[in-house]
Coordinates of C-alpha atoms in Angstrom, one line a residue:
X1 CA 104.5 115.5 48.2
X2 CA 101.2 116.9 49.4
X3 CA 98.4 115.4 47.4
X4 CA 95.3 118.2 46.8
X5 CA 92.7 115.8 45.8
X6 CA 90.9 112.8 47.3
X7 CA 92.3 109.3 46.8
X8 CA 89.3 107.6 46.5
X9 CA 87.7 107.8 42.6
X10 CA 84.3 108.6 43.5
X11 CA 84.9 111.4 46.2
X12 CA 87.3 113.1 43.5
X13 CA 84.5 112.9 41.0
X14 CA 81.9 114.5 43.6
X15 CA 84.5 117.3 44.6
X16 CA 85.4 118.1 40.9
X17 CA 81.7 118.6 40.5
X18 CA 80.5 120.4 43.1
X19 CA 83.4 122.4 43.1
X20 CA 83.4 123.2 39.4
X21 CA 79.8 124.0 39.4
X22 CA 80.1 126.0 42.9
X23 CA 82.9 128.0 41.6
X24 CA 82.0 128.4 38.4
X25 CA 78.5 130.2 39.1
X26 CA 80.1 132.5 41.8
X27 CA 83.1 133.5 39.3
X28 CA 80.6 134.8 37.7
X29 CA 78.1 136.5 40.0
X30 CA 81.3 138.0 41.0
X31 CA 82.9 138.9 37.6
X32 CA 79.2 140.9 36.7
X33 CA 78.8 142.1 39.5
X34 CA 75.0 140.8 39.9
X35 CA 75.3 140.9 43.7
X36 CA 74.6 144.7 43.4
X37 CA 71.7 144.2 42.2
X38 CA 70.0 141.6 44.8
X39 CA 66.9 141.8 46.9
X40 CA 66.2 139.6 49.5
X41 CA 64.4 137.4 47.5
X42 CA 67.3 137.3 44.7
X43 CA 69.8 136.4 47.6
X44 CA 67.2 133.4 48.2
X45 CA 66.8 132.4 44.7
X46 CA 71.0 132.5 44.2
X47 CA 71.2 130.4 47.2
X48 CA 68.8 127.6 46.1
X49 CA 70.1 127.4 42.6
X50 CA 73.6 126.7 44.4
X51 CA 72.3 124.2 46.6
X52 CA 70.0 122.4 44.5
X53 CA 72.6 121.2 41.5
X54 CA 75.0 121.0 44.4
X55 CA 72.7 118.0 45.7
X56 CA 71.7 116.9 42.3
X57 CA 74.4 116.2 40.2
X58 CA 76.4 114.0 42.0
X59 CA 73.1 111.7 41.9
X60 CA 72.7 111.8 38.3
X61 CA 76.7 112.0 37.6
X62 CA 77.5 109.2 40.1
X63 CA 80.6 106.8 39.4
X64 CA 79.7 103.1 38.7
X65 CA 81.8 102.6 42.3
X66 CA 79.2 105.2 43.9
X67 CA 76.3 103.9 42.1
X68 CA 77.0 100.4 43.8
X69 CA 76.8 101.8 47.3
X70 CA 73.4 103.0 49.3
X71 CA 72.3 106.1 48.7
X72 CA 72.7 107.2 52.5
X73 CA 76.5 105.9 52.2
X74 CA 77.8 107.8 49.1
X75 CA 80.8 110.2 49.8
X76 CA 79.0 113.2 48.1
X77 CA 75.4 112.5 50.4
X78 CA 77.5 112.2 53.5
X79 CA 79.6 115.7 52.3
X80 CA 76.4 118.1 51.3
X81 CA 75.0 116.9 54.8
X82 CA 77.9 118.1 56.5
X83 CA 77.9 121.1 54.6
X84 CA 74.2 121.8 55.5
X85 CA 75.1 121.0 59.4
X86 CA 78.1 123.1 59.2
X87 CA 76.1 126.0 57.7
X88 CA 73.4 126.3 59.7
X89 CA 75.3 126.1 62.8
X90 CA 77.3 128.6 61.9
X91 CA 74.9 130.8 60.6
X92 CA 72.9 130.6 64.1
X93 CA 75.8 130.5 66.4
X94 CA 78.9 131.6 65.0
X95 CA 78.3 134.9 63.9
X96 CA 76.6 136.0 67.0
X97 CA 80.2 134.4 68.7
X98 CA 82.6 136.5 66.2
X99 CA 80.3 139.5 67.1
X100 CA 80.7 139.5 70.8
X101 CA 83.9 138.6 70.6
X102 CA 85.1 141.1 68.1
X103 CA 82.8 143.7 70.1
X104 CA 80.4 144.5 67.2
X105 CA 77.3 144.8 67.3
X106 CA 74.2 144.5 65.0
X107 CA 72.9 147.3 63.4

């Protein structure tokens, strides 16, 4: 049987979080349709108050098995820096790839 969540306690915990949160807030943004309504500078804002709590509450929220471990060592530390890596590579690098591969260009 496949297994869809983490083995270890305090990963599961971090993904349940982050996950909840992450999808919770864009169910909604989605459901209202908010996005039509975004400038620039509400695109920013949306984007900081995902990645904020997204950092955050795993701190506050951590297992007594994460709490035990340094800070730099804990699952959900080592996962949001990943995430950030992946991110901005992809933002700078693979977009301009798909683009001139796909043969679009920028408007």
């Amino acid at each position: 049987m496949v297994r869809l969540s983490a083995s270890s306690p305090s990963k599961r915990f971090g993904d349940c979080i982050i996950l909840a949160y992450w999808i919770g807030v864009m169910a909604i943004v989605a459901k209202t349709e908010w996005y039509e309504m975004f400038s620039a500078n509400d695109y920013l804002a949306f984007a900081i108050s995902l990645f904020i709590p997204c950092w955050m509450l795993p701190l506050f929220l951590a297992t007594e098995e994460e709490k035990k471990t340094p800070y730099l060592q804990r699952y959900s530390i080592k996962a949001n820096l990943w995430i950030l890596i992946v991110s901005y590579l992809g933002s700078h690098f693979f977009t301009v790839s798909f683009c001139l591969i796909s043969i679009l260009r920028y408007i």
